[in-house]
Amino acid sequence: MSDEVTSDRSKSASRQPEPLPENPGAIANRPHRLIVPVLLLAAYWIAYLSLLSIEMASFQRFMLQVLALALLALSFTIWWLAFHRGLRFWQRLAVFGAMIVPGVAAMFALHPSVLPPVPVLLTLPWLFTLGTLWLLAMRKSSPNYRIYGLIVLAVVGWIPSALVRMDGLSGGGESALRRRWSPTAEEIYLTQKRTQPAVTLDIPLGIAPHDWPAFRGPNGDSLLRGVEIATDWDASPPKEVWRKRIGPGWSSFAAVSGYLFTQEQRGDSEVVAAYDAQTGHETWVHEDVGVRFDEQMGGPGPRATPTFVDGKLLTLGAKGTLNCLDAGTGKPVWGRSVAEDAAAPGEKPEVSMWGYCSSPLVVDGLVYVFAGSAKSDKNLLAYRADTGDLAWTAKAGTHSYSSAQVATIAGREQILFVSDQAVSGFDPATGAVLWTHKAAEPSGYSSIQANFVSPSEFVTSFSQESGITRLEVTPDGNDDWQVEVKWESKAMNPFFNDFVVHDGALYGFDNNIFCCIDAATGKRNWKGGRYDTGQVLLLADHPLLLVTSEWGDVILVAADPQKHRELGRFKAFQGKTWNHPVVVRNRLFLRNAEEMACYEFELVEPSINSTAPVQSAGD
């Protein structure tokens, strides 16, 4: 008996009590590790900052930013729902819903100017970051505090998306955000215009030797001769003569006989306006009502620059309104819809994604503009300058934001045009294709003018990613032409900014940094000067480069193929500035989407611009 008792006691002593079920709330109360989200966030922010510092095309940067955020969001979601043990599953699901539902609601509350990807790209990384910091700070606290804090953060974090509007994107793809209910520059301008009516004058006009009658100057190459300015801007800085508000648009000026002509948006109307170059006062205005153009990347307003010829002004609006106006009065001579003329039979007129940008070219009584279409072969159009009748159309690519230009190659005058598909030479009278060179990688972003480096050779670019190409065009027999690629280079990637040619070198933008390229080899000489998406004009007699940065700085740079030398700079505007600068004698005329201004240089010696034809390659 005693043996049995002893045995039972022994078994009882050796038997361990079964553990009690753990309180589910204890899991939530236990401090939990957050190494995974911390590592994910560290990787994301390192990648994000690296993308900002690495030079690349803006579209490539945007797509990589989207990819990085998508990977972060996917990884974070998997970790949160499947592996995080700091909260119960239903609590994690509630927080996940609190992140998604307000985000979807915010998309419906966005201002029309805001692109939906923008608030997602700006908000999600900070929600993940602040949420992780909250979890770190509240690791040992009650799960209720963690849940409520995360839900409040998720809801409140999306609210700013509904409180802002977007004033377009920069050339690098950064969003310009403003308070939603703050007046736009255009609204402020229109309010002032109601108290400042224009005065219409009958002004007889003709081109003088110093005038700037068309896009990129009299020869279309952004080259200026006959002016030498003081380069010590510390001792003799350019002086502001006048400054005025202006309607939005990316047009430049045509400057003729002491007057400036440009295009702008004023509410529902697209406007061609004339201004007194001495004072900035408006002299006449022509309105096309009901043709407002506005898109979320570039913003509102026309894109092309007026062209002055024989007392007439030729203008192309962003939606395809082609006007011929009396330059002295602004009264219409004739008008056409390029969009309608280019449409295929039975198809509705198309407007390019960023609007019509082709500044009219006038040669021997014909007006040339581009109106690309994916559904029509009527891409390059020629109109009779006296009547507006359509003279001919030609197939020239589906998209382009370039302008037609005139060139004489081997004694043969031709119309040169760069599109998304190719660069081609056309017979001015008939539109017959003389020669063509297809782009290696067709793109919808062609916007650069060809620049000649010799009488038969020029450099062009088809897109921001394609770099630049030097081509030689030579005649070969009866009406046959040969096109030879001399070199292709990724050392310069201009987008919608200028580059110029001087003394065997190209000066322009490699994305957002200024650079110099050897015109003979395509190799880079130097790179320096972060001027973002700016423009450049060559003062050939010095030689000097007058650069306008994307953010309104004016910079004087030596046209030195050996090194980058910045000689001076001043701030002209605060806002985004994509418009091309214009110089007439010792006056610099600038504008952007909000303001226009005139600055006066101190001259080294009295002189005026020359309008004699110049082969920029030989400079």
C-alpha positions as CSV (number, residue, x, y, z in Angstrom):
1,M,0.0,0.0,0.0
2,S,2.7,2.4,1.0
3,D,4.6,1.5,-2.2
4,E,1.5,2.4,-4.3
5,V,1.2,5.7,-2.4
6,T,4.8,6.5,-2.9
7,S,4.5,5.6,-6.6
8,D,1.5,7.9,-7.0
9,R,3.2,10.7,-5.3
10,S,6.3,10.3,-7.5
11,K,4.2,10.4,-10.6
12,S,2.4,13.4,-9.3
13,A,5.6,15.2,-8.5
14,S,7.1,14.5,-11.9
15,R,3.9,15.6,-13.7
16,Q,4.2,19.4,-14.7
17,P,1.1,21.6,-14.7
18,E,-0.3,22.5,-18.1
19,P,0.2,26.1,-19.1
20,L,-2.9,28.3,-19.0
21,P,-4.0,29.9,-22.2
22,E,-2.3,33.3,-22.7
23,N,-4.5,36.4,-22.6
24,P,-4.8,37.5,-26.2
25,G,-4.4,41.1,-25.1
26,A,-1.0,40.3,-23.7
27,I,0.3,39.8,-27.2
28,A,-0.7,43.4,-28.0
29,N,0.8,44.7,-24.7
30,R,4.1,43.0,-25.3
31,P,6.8,45.3,-26.8
32,H,7.2,44.3,-30.4
33,R,10.0,44.6,-32.9
34,L,9.8,47.1,-35.8
35,I,13.1,46.4,-37.5
36,V,11.4,45.4,-40.8
37,P,9.5,48.7,-41.4
38,V,12.5,50.7,-40.2
39,L,14.7,48.9,-42.8
40,L,12.0,49.3,-45.5
41,L,11.7,53.0,-44.9
42,A,15.5,53.5,-44.7
43,A,15.8,51.8,-48.1
44,Y,13.0,53.9,-49.6
45,W,14.3,57.3,-48.4
46,I,17.8,56.5,-49.5
47,A,16.5,55.5,-53.0
48,Y,14.3,58.7,-53.1
49,L,17.1,61.1,-52.2
50,S,19.4,59.3,-54.6
51,L,16.9,59.7,-57.5
52,L,16.8,63.4,-56.8
53,S,20.6,63.8,-56.9
54,I,21.2,61.5,-59.9
55,E,20.9,63.1,-63.3
56,M,18.3,61.5,-65.5
57,A,15.3,62.3,-67.6
58,S,12.4,63.6,-65.6
59,F,10.1,60.9,-66.9
60,Q,12.6,58.2,-65.9
61,R,12.9,59.7,-62.5
62,F,9.1,59.9,-62.1
63,M,8.7,56.2,-63.1
64,L,11.5,55.1,-60.7
65,Q,9.9,57.1,-57.9
66,V,6.5,55.4,-58.6
67,L,8.3,52.0,-58.6
68,A,10.1,52.7,-55.3
69,L,6.8,53.7,-53.7
70,A,4.9,50.7,-55.1
71,L,7.6,48.4,-53.6
72,L,7.4,50.2,-50.3
73,A,3.6,50.1,-50.1
74,L,3.5,46.4,-51.1
75,S,6.2,45.4,-48.6
76,F,4.7,47.4,-45.9
77,T,1.2,45.9,-46.5
78,I,2.5,42.4,-46.4
79,W,4.5,43.0,-43.2
80,W,1.6,44.8,-41.5
81,L,-1.2,42.3,-42.4
82,A,0.8,39.0,-42.2
83,F,3.8,39.4,-39.9
84,H,3.2,42.3,-37.5
85,R,2.4,40.9,-34.0
86,G,1.9,44.0,-32.0
87,L,-1.9,44.1,-32.7
88,R,-4.6,41.6,-33.4
89,F,-5.4,40.9,-37.1
90,W,-8.8,42.8,-37.0
91,Q,-7.1,45.8,-35.5
92,R,-4.4,45.7,-38.2
93,L,-7.2,45.4,-40.8
94,A,-9.0,48.4,-39.3
95,V,-5.9,50.5,-39.5
96,F,-5.3,49.4,-43.1
97,G,-8.9,50.4,-44.0
98,A,-8.3,53.7,-42.3
99,M,-5.4,54.3,-44.7
100,I,-7.2,53.2,-47.8
101,V,-10.7,54.8,-47.4
102,P,-9.6,58.4,-46.7
103,G,-7.1,58.1,-49.5
104,V,-9.8,57.1,-52.0
105,A,-12.1,59.8,-50.6
106,A,-9.3,62.4,-51.0
107,M,-9.0,61.5,-54.8
108,F,-12.6,62.6,-55.2
109,A,-12.0,65.9,-53.4
110,L,-8.9,66.9,-55.3
111,H,-8.7,70.2,-57.1
112,P,-9.1,69.7,-60.9
113,S,-5.5,70.9,-61.4
114,V,-4.0,68.1,-59.2
115,L,-2.8,65.0,-60.9
116,P,-4.0,61.9,-58.8
117,P,-0.5,60.4,-58.6
118,V,0.8,63.6,-57.0
119,P,-0.9,63.3,-53.6
120,V,-0.2,59.5,-53.5
121,L,3.5,60.1,-54.1
122,L,3.7,62.9,-51.5
123,T,1.4,61.4,-48.8
124,L,2.0,57.7,-48.6
125,P,5.7,57.8,-47.8
126,W,5.1,60.2,-44.9
127,L,2.1,58.2,-43.6
128,F,4.3,55.1,-43.5
129,T,7.2,57.0,-41.9
130,L,5.1,58.8,-39.2
131,G,3.1,55.7,-38.5
132,T,6.3,53.8,-37.8
133,L,7.6,56.5,-35.6
134,W,4.3,56.4,-33.7
135,L,4.6,52.7,-33.2
136,L,8.2,53.1,-32.0
137,A,7.1,55.8,-29.5
138,M,4.2,53.8,-28.2
139,R,5.7,50.3,-28.2
140,K,4.9,49.7,-24.5
141,S,1.6,51.5,-24.4
142,S,-1.9,50.1,-24.6
143,P,-2.9,48.8,-28.1
144,N,-5.8,51.2,-28.1
145,Y,-3.4,54.2,-28.1
146,R,-1.5,52.7,-31.0
147,I,-4.7,52.0,-33.0
148,Y,-6.3,55.4,-32.4
149,G,-3.1,57.2,-33.2
150,L,-2.6,55.3,-36.4
151,I,-6.2,55.9,-37.5
152,V,-6.1,59.6,-36.7
153,L,-2.8,59.9,-38.6
154,A,-4.2,58.0,-41.6
155,V,-7.3,60.2,-41.8
156,V,-5.6,63.5,-41.1
157,G,-2.7,62.7,-43.4
158,W,-4.9,62.7,-46.5
159,I,-6.6,66.1,-45.7
160,P,-3.8,68.3,-47.2
161,S,-4.4,66.7,-50.6
162,A,-7.8,68.3,-50.8
163,L,-6.5,71.7,-49.6
164,V,-4.0,72.4,-52.4
165,R,-4.1,73.1,-56.2
166,M,-1.2,72.5,-58.6
167,D,0.4,75.1,-60.7
168,G,1.9,72.6,-63.1
169,L,5.2,70.7,-62.9
170,S,8.7,71.9,-63.1
171,G,11.0,70.6,-66.0
172,G,12.3,68.0,-63.5
173,G,8.8,66.8,-62.7
174,E,8.4,68.4,-59.3
175,S,4.9,69.7,-58.4
176,A,4.2,73.3,-57.7
177,L,1.6,73.3,-55.0
178,R,-0.4,76.3,-53.7
179,R,-3.3,76.8,-51.3
180,R,-6.4,75.7,-53.0
181,W,-8.4,78.9,-52.4
182,S,-5.6,81.4,-52.9
183,P,-6.0,83.4,-56.1
184,T,-3.9,82.4,-59.1
185,A,-1.6,84.8,-60.8
186,E,-4.0,84.9,-63.7
187,E,-6.9,85.8,-61.5
188,I,-4.9,88.6,-59.9
189,Y,-3.9,89.8,-63.4
190,L,-7.5,89.8,-64.7
191,T,-8.7,91.7,-61.7
192,Q,-6.1,94.4,-62.4
193,K,-7.0,94.4,-66.1
194,R,-10.5,95.5,-65.4
195,T,-9.2,98.8,-64.2
196,Q,-6.5,99.2,-66.9
197,P,-8.2,99.1,-70.3
198,A,-6.0,98.8,-73.3
199,V,-5.6,101.6,-75.8
200,T,-5.8,100.6,-79.4
201,L,-3.4,102.4,-81.7
202,D,-3.0,102.3,-85.5
203,I,0.8,101.7,-85.8
204,P,2.6,101.3,-89.1
205,L,5.3,98.7,-88.5
206,G,8.3,97.4,-90.4
207,I,11.4,95.4,-89.5
208,A,14.4,97.4,-88.5
209,P,18.0,96.0,-88.4
210,H,17.9,95.4,-84.6
211,D,14.5,93.7,-84.5
212,W,13.7,90.2,-83.2
213,P,10.7,89.2,-85.4
214,A,10.2,85.5,-84.7
215,F,10.9,82.6,-82.4
216,R,14.6,82.4,-81.5
217,G,15.4,85.5,-83.5
218,P,15.6,86.6,-87.1
219,N,17.5,83.4,-88.2
220,G,15.8,81.0,-85.8
221,D,19.1,80.1,-84.0
222,S,19.0,82.2,-80.8
223,L,22.2,84.0,-82.0
224,L,22.7,87.7,-81.7
225,R,25.4,89.8,-83.3
226,G,26.3,93.5,-83.1
227,V,25.8,93.9,-79.3
228,E,28.6,94.0,-76.7
229,I,27.5,94.4,-73.1
230,A,29.4,95.1,-69.9
231,T,30.2,91.8,-68.3
232,D,31.0,93.1,-64.8
233,W,27.5,92.9,-63.3
234,D,28.8,93.7,-59.9
235,A,29.9,97.1,-61.1
236,S,27.3,97.6,-63.8
237,P,24.3,95.3,-63.2
238,P,21.4,95.2,-65.6
239,K,18.8,97.8,-64.6
240,E,15.1,97.0,-64.4
241,V,13.2,99.4,-66.7
242,W,9.7,98.2,-66.2
243,R,7.8,95.2,-64.9
244,K,4.2,94.2,-65.6
245,R,1.8,91.3,-64.9
246,I,0.8,89.2,-67.8
247,G,-1.5,86.3,-68.6
248,P,-0.2,82.7,-68.4
249,G,1.5,81.1,-71.4
250,W,4.9,79.9,-72.6
251,S,5.2,82.2,-75.7
252,S,8.2,84.3,-76.2
253,F,8.2,87.8,-77.7
254,A,8.4,89.0,-81.3
255,A,10.0,92.5,-81.0
256,V,9.5,94.9,-84.0
257,S,9.7,98.7,-84.3
258,G,9.6,99.3,-80.6
259,Y,6.7,97.0,-79.8
260,L,6.5,93.5,-78.3
261,F,4.0,90.9,-79.4
262,T,3.2,87.8,-77.4
263,Q,0.4,85.3,-76.6
264,E,-1.3,84.7,-73.3
265,Q,-4.4,83.2,-71.6
266,R,-7.0,85.5,-70.1
267,G,-9.8,83.5,-68.6
268,D,-11.7,81.8,-71.3
269,S,-10.0,83.8,-74.1
270,E,-6.7,83.2,-75.8
271,V,-5.1,86.5,-76.5
272,V,-2.5,88.0,-78.8
273,A,-1.3,91.3,-77.3
274,A,1.0,94.1,-78.4
275,Y,3.0,96.1,-75.8
276,D,5.0,99.3,-76.0
277,A,8.6,98.1,-75.5
278,Q,9.6,101.3,-73.8
279,T,6.9,101.2,-71.1
280,G,5.3,97.8,-71.1
281,H,1.9,99.4,-71.7
282,E,-0.6,97.4,-73.7
283,T,-1.4,98.9,-77.1
284,W,-3.8,96.4,-78.6
285,V,-5.3,93.0,-78.0
286,H,-6.9,90.3,-80.1
287,E,-9.1,87.8,-78.3
288,D,-10.2,84.3,-79.4
289,V,-13.1,83.5,-77.1
290,G,-13.8,80.0,-75.8
291,V,-10.5,78.4,-76.7
292,R,-8.9,78.2,-73.2
293,F,-6.2,75.5,-73.0
294,D,-5.1,74.2,-69.7
295,E,-3.3,71.0,-68.8
296,Q,-2.0,69.7,-65.5
297,M,1.7,69.6,-66.3
298,G,2.4,72.8,-68.1
299,G,-0.6,74.8,-66.9
300,P,-2.8,77.2,-69.0
301,G,-2.0,79.3,-72.0
302,P,-0.6,79.2,-75.5
303,R,2.8,77.8,-76.2
304,A,3.9,79.2,-79.6
305,T,5.5,82.6,-80.4
306,P,4.2,85.2,-82.9
307,T,5.9,85.7,-86.2
308,F,6.1,89.2,-87.8
309,V,6.2,89.4,-91.6
310,D,5.4,92.3,-93.9
311,G,3.2,94.2,-91.4
312,K,1.3,91.0,-90.4
313,L,1.5,88.9,-87.3
314,L,1.1,85.1,-87.6
315,T,0.1,83.3,-84.4
316,L,-0.8,79.7,-83.5
317,G,-2.9,79.0,-80.4
318,A,-2.7,76.0,-78.1
319,K,-5.9,74.5,-79.5
320,G,-4.9,75.1,-83.1
321,T,-6.3,78.6,-83.9
322,L,-4.0,80.0,-86.6
323,N,-4.4,83.8,-86.9
324,C,-3.1,86.4,-89.4
325,L,-3.4,89.8,-87.8
326,D,-2.6,93.3,-88.8
327,A,0.4,94.0,-86.6
328,G,-0.5,97.7,-86.2
329,T,-4.0,97.2,-85.0
330,G,-4.5,93.6,-84.1
331,K,-7.4,93.3,-86.5
332,P,-7.9,89.9,-88.1
333,V,-6.8,89.4,-91.7
334,W,-7.8,85.7,-91.8
335,G,-8.0,82.7,-89.5
336,R,-8.0,79.0,-89.7
337,S,-8.3,76.0,-87.4
338,V,-5.2,73.9,-87.8
339,A,-6.8,71.1,-85.8
340,E,-9.7,70.9,-88.2
341,D,-7.5,71.1,-91.3
342,A,-5.3,68.3,-90.0
343,A,-8.1,65.9,-89.0
344,A,-8.7,62.8,-91.0
345,P,-12.1,62.5,-92.8
346,G,-14.8,61.7,-90.4
347,E,-12.6,62.2,-87.3
348,K,-12.8,64.8,-84.6
349,P,-10.0,67.4,-84.5
350,E,-7.2,66.3,-82.1
351,V,-5.3,68.6,-79.8
352,S,-1.8,67.4,-78.7
353,M,-1.4,66.5,-75.0
354,W,0.5,69.7,-74.3
355,G,-1.1,71.8,-76.9
356,Y,0.0,73.2,-80.3
357,C,3.5,74.6,-79.8
358,S,4.6,75.2,-83.4
359,S,5.6,78.9,-83.9
360,P,4.6,79.8,-87.5
361,L,7.4,79.9,-90.1
362,V,6.8,82.2,-93.1
363,V,8.9,81.7,-96.2
364,D,8.1,83.1,-99.7
365,G,4.4,83.8,-99.0
366,L,3.7,80.5,-97.2
367,V,3.0,79.9,-93.5
368,Y,4.2,76.5,-92.1
369,V,2.9,75.0,-88.9
370,F,2.9,71.5,-87.5
371,A,-0.3,69.7,-86.4
372,G,0.6,66.1,-85.8
373,S,-2.1,63.4,-85.6
374,A,-2.0,59.7,-85.1
375,K,-5.1,59.3,-87.4
376,S,-4.1,61.6,-90.3
377,D,-1.2,62.1,-92.6
378,K,-1.8,65.8,-92.7
379,N,0.9,66.7,-90.1
380,L,2.9,69.6,-91.6
381,L,0.6,72.2,-93.2
382,A,1.4,75.2,-95.5
383,Y,-1.0,78.1,-95.8
384,R,-0.9,81.0,-98.2
385,A,0.1,84.0,-96.2
386,D,-2.2,86.5,-98.1
387,T,-5.4,84.5,-98.0
388,G,-5.1,81.7,-95.5
389,D,-5.9,79.1,-98.1
390,L,-4.3,75.7,-97.5
391,A,-1.5,75.2,-100.0
392,W,-0.4,71.7,-99.1
393,T,-0.1,69.1,-96.3
394,A,2.6,66.5,-95.7
395,K,3.1,63.5,-93.5
396,A,5.7,64.5,-90.8
397,G,5.1,62.4,-87.7
398,T,2.3,62.0,-85.1
399,H,3.7,64.2,-82.3
400,S,6.1,67.1,-82.0
401,Y,6.4,70.3,-80.0
402,S,9.1,71.7,-82.4
403,S,8.7,74.5,-85.0
404,A,9.4,74.3,-88.7
405,Q,12.6,76.0,-89.8
406,V,14.1,77.1,-93.1
407,A,17.5,75.8,-94.3
408,T,19.5,76.0,-97.4
409,I,21.5,72.8,-98.0
410,A,23.7,72.5,-101.2
411,G,22.0,75.6,-102.6
412,R,18.5,74.0,-102.2
413,E,16.1,75.8,-99.8
414,Q,14.0,73.5,-97.8
415,I,11.7,73.3,-94.8
416,L,13.4,71.3,-91.9
417,F,11.2,69.7,-89.3
418,V,11.9,67.4,-86.3
419,S,9.1,65.1,-85.1
420,D,8.8,62.1,-82.9
421,Q,9.4,59.8,-85.9
422,A,12.1,61.5,-87.9
423,V,13.8,64.7,-89.1
424,S,13.0,65.6,-92.7
425,G,13.5,68.1,-95.4
426,F,10.5,69.3,-97.4
427,D,10.2,71.2,-100.6
428,P,8.8,74.6,-99.6
429,A,6.5,74.9,-102.6
430,T,4.9,71.4,-102.7
431,G,5.6,69.7,-99.4
432,A,7.4,66.8,-101.2
433,V,9.8,65.0,-98.9
434,L,13.3,65.5,-100.1
435,W,15.0,63.3,-97.5
436,T,14.3,61.9,-94.1
437,H,16.2,60.3,-91.2
438,K,14.2,58.2,-88.9
439,A,14.6,58.4,-85.1
440,A,16.2,55.3,-83.6
441,E,13.7,55.4,-80.8
442,P,10.5,57.3,-81.7
443,S,9.2,59.4,-78.9
444,G,6.3,61.7,-78.3
445,Y,8.4,64.4,-76.7
446,S,10.3,66.0,-79.6
447,S,10.6,69.7,-78.9
448,I,14.1,70.8,-79.9
449,Q,15.1,72.8,-82.9
450,A,17.9,71.6,-85.2
451,N,21.1,73.6,-85.0
452,F,23.5,73.8,-87.9
453,V,27.2,73.2,-87.4
454,S,28.2,73.6,-91.1
455,P,26.2,74.4,-94.3
456,S,25.2,70.7,-94.7
457,E,25.4,69.4,-91.1
458,F,23.2,69.9,-88.1
459,V,22.6,68.6,-84.6
460,T,19.2,67.6,-83.3
461,S,17.4,65.6,-80.7
462,F,14.3,63.5,-80.8
463,S,13.5,63.1,-77.1
464,Q,14.9,63.7,-73.6
465,E,16.3,60.2,-73.5
466,S,17.8,60.0,-77.0
467,G,20.7,62.5,-76.5
468,I,21.8,64.4,-79.6
469,T,22.7,63.4,-83.1
470,R,24.9,65.1,-85.8
471,L,23.7,64.5,-89.3
472,E,25.2,65.4,-92.7
473,V,22.8,65.9,-95.6
474,T,24.2,65.9,-99.1
475,P,22.7,65.8,-102.7
476,D,23.2,62.6,-104.6
477,G,22.1,62.8,-108.2
478,N,18.8,64.0,-109.5
479,D,16.6,65.0,-106.5
480,D,18.3,62.3,-104.4
481,W,19.8,63.0,-101.0
482,Q,22.0,61.1,-98.6
483,V,21.8,61.4,-94.8
484,E,24.8,60.3,-92.9
485,V,25.1,60.0,-89.1
486,K,28.4,61.6,-88.1
487,W,27.9,60.8,-84.4
488,E,25.4,60.1,-81.7
489,S,26.0,61.3,-78.1
490,K,24.3,61.0,-74.7
491,A,26.6,63.7,-73.3
492,M,23.8,66.3,-73.8
493,N,20.1,65.6,-73.3
494,P,18.1,68.7,-74.1
495,F,14.4,68.5,-73.5
496,F,12.4,71.7,-74.3
497,N,15.4,74.0,-73.7
498,D,17.7,75.7,-76.1
499,F,21.2,74.8,-77.2
500,V,23.4,77.1,-79.4
501,V,26.4,76.6,-81.6
502,H,29.6,78.7,-81.5
503,D,33.2,78.1,-82.7
504,G,32.9,74.3,-82.9
505,A,31.1,73.8,-79.6
506,L,27.5,73.3,-78.5
507,Y,26.3,75.0,-75.4
508,G,23.1,73.9,-73.7
509,F,21.4,71.7,-71.2
510,D,22.1,68.1,-70.2
511,N,18.7,67.6,-68.5
512,N,19.0,70.3,-65.8
513,I,22.7,71.1,-65.8
514,F,24.4,73.3,-68.4
515,C,27.2,71.8,-70.4
516,C,29.5,72.2,-73.5
517,I,29.9,69.6,-76.2
518,D,32.6,69.3,-78.9
519,A,30.7,69.7,-82.1
520,A,33.2,67.6,-84.1
521,T,33.1,64.5,-81.8
522,G,30.0,64.8,-79.6
523,K,32.2,64.4,-76.5
524,R,31.6,66.6,-73.5
525,N,34.0,69.4,-72.8
526,W,32.6,70.4,-69.5
527,K,29.5,70.4,-67.4
528,G,28.5,72.9,-64.7
529,G,25.7,75.2,-63.6
530,R,22.5,73.9,-62.2
531,Y,20.0,76.1,-64.1
532,D,17.3,73.5,-64.3
533,T,15.1,73.6,-67.4
534,G,16.2,77.0,-68.8
535,Q,17.0,78.6,-72.1
536,V,20.1,80.1,-73.7
537,L,20.9,82.9,-76.1
538,L,24.3,83.5,-77.7
539,L,25.9,87.0,-77.9
540,A,28.4,86.0,-80.6
541,D,30.6,89.1,-80.6
542,H,31.9,88.6,-77.1
543,P,31.2,85.6,-77.1
544,L,28.8,85.2,-74.2
545,L,25.9,83.0,-73.2
546,L,22.8,84.6,-71.7
547,V,21.1,81.9,-69.8
548,T,17.7,82.1,-68.1
549,S,17.1,79.5,-65.5
550,E,13.8,77.7,-64.9
551,W,13.3,79.7,-61.7
552,G,13.8,83.2,-63.1
553,D,17.5,83.7,-62.7
554,V,19.5,85.4,-65.6
555,I,23.0,84.2,-65.8
556,L,25.9,85.4,-67.9
557,V,28.3,82.6,-68.9
558,A,31.4,82.7,-71.0
559,A,31.2,80.8,-74.2
560,D,34.4,79.0,-73.3
561,P,34.9,75.5,-74.6
562,Q,37.6,74.8,-71.9
563,K,35.6,75.4,-68.7
564,H,32.4,76.6,-67.2
565,R,32.8,80.3,-66.2
566,E,29.8,82.1,-64.7
567,L,30.4,85.9,-65.0
568,G,27.3,87.3,-63.3
569,R,23.7,86.7,-62.4
570,F,20.5,88.4,-61.1
571,K,17.0,87.3,-60.2
572,A,14.4,88.4,-62.7
573,F,11.3,86.4,-61.6
574,Q,10.3,84.2,-58.7
575,G,8.0,81.8,-60.7
576,K,8.7,79.1,-63.2
577,T,10.3,80.5,-66.4
578,W,10.3,78.5,-69.6
579,N,9.9,81.3,-72.1
580,H,12.8,82.2,-74.4
581,P,14.7,85.5,-73.7
582,V,14.8,88.3,-76.3
583,V,17.6,90.9,-76.6
584,V,17.1,94.1,-78.7
585,R,20.0,96.5,-78.7
586,N,20.8,96.9,-75.0
587,R,17.4,95.8,-73.8
588,L,16.6,92.3,-72.4
589,F,12.9,91.3,-72.6
590,L,11.7,88.5,-70.4
591,R,8.5,86.9,-69.5
592,N,7.0,83.8,-67.8
593,A,3.5,82.7,-67.0
594,E,3.0,85.6,-64.4
595,E,5.1,88.6,-65.3
596,M,7.1,90.3,-68.0
597,A,10.0,92.6,-67.5
598,C,12.5,94.8,-69.4
599,Y,16.2,95.1,-68.3
600,E,18.8,97.4,-69.7
601,F,22.4,96.4,-70.2
602,E,25.3,98.8,-70.2
603,L,26.9,98.6,-73.6
604,V,30.6,98.3,-74.2
605,E,30.3,100.4,-77.4
606,P,27.2,101.5,-79.4
607,S,26.0,99.0,-81.9
608,I,22.9,97.2,-83.1
609,N,21.9,93.7,-83.9
610,S,22.6,92.4,-87.4
611,T,19.9,90.6,-89.3
612,A,22.3,89.4,-92.0
613,P,22.1,85.6,-92.4
614,V,24.6,83.8,-90.2
615,Q,25.9,80.3,-90.4
616,S,26.3,79.6,-86.7
617,A,28.7,76.8,-87.4
618,G,31.4,79.1,-88.6
619,D,31.4,81.3,-85.5
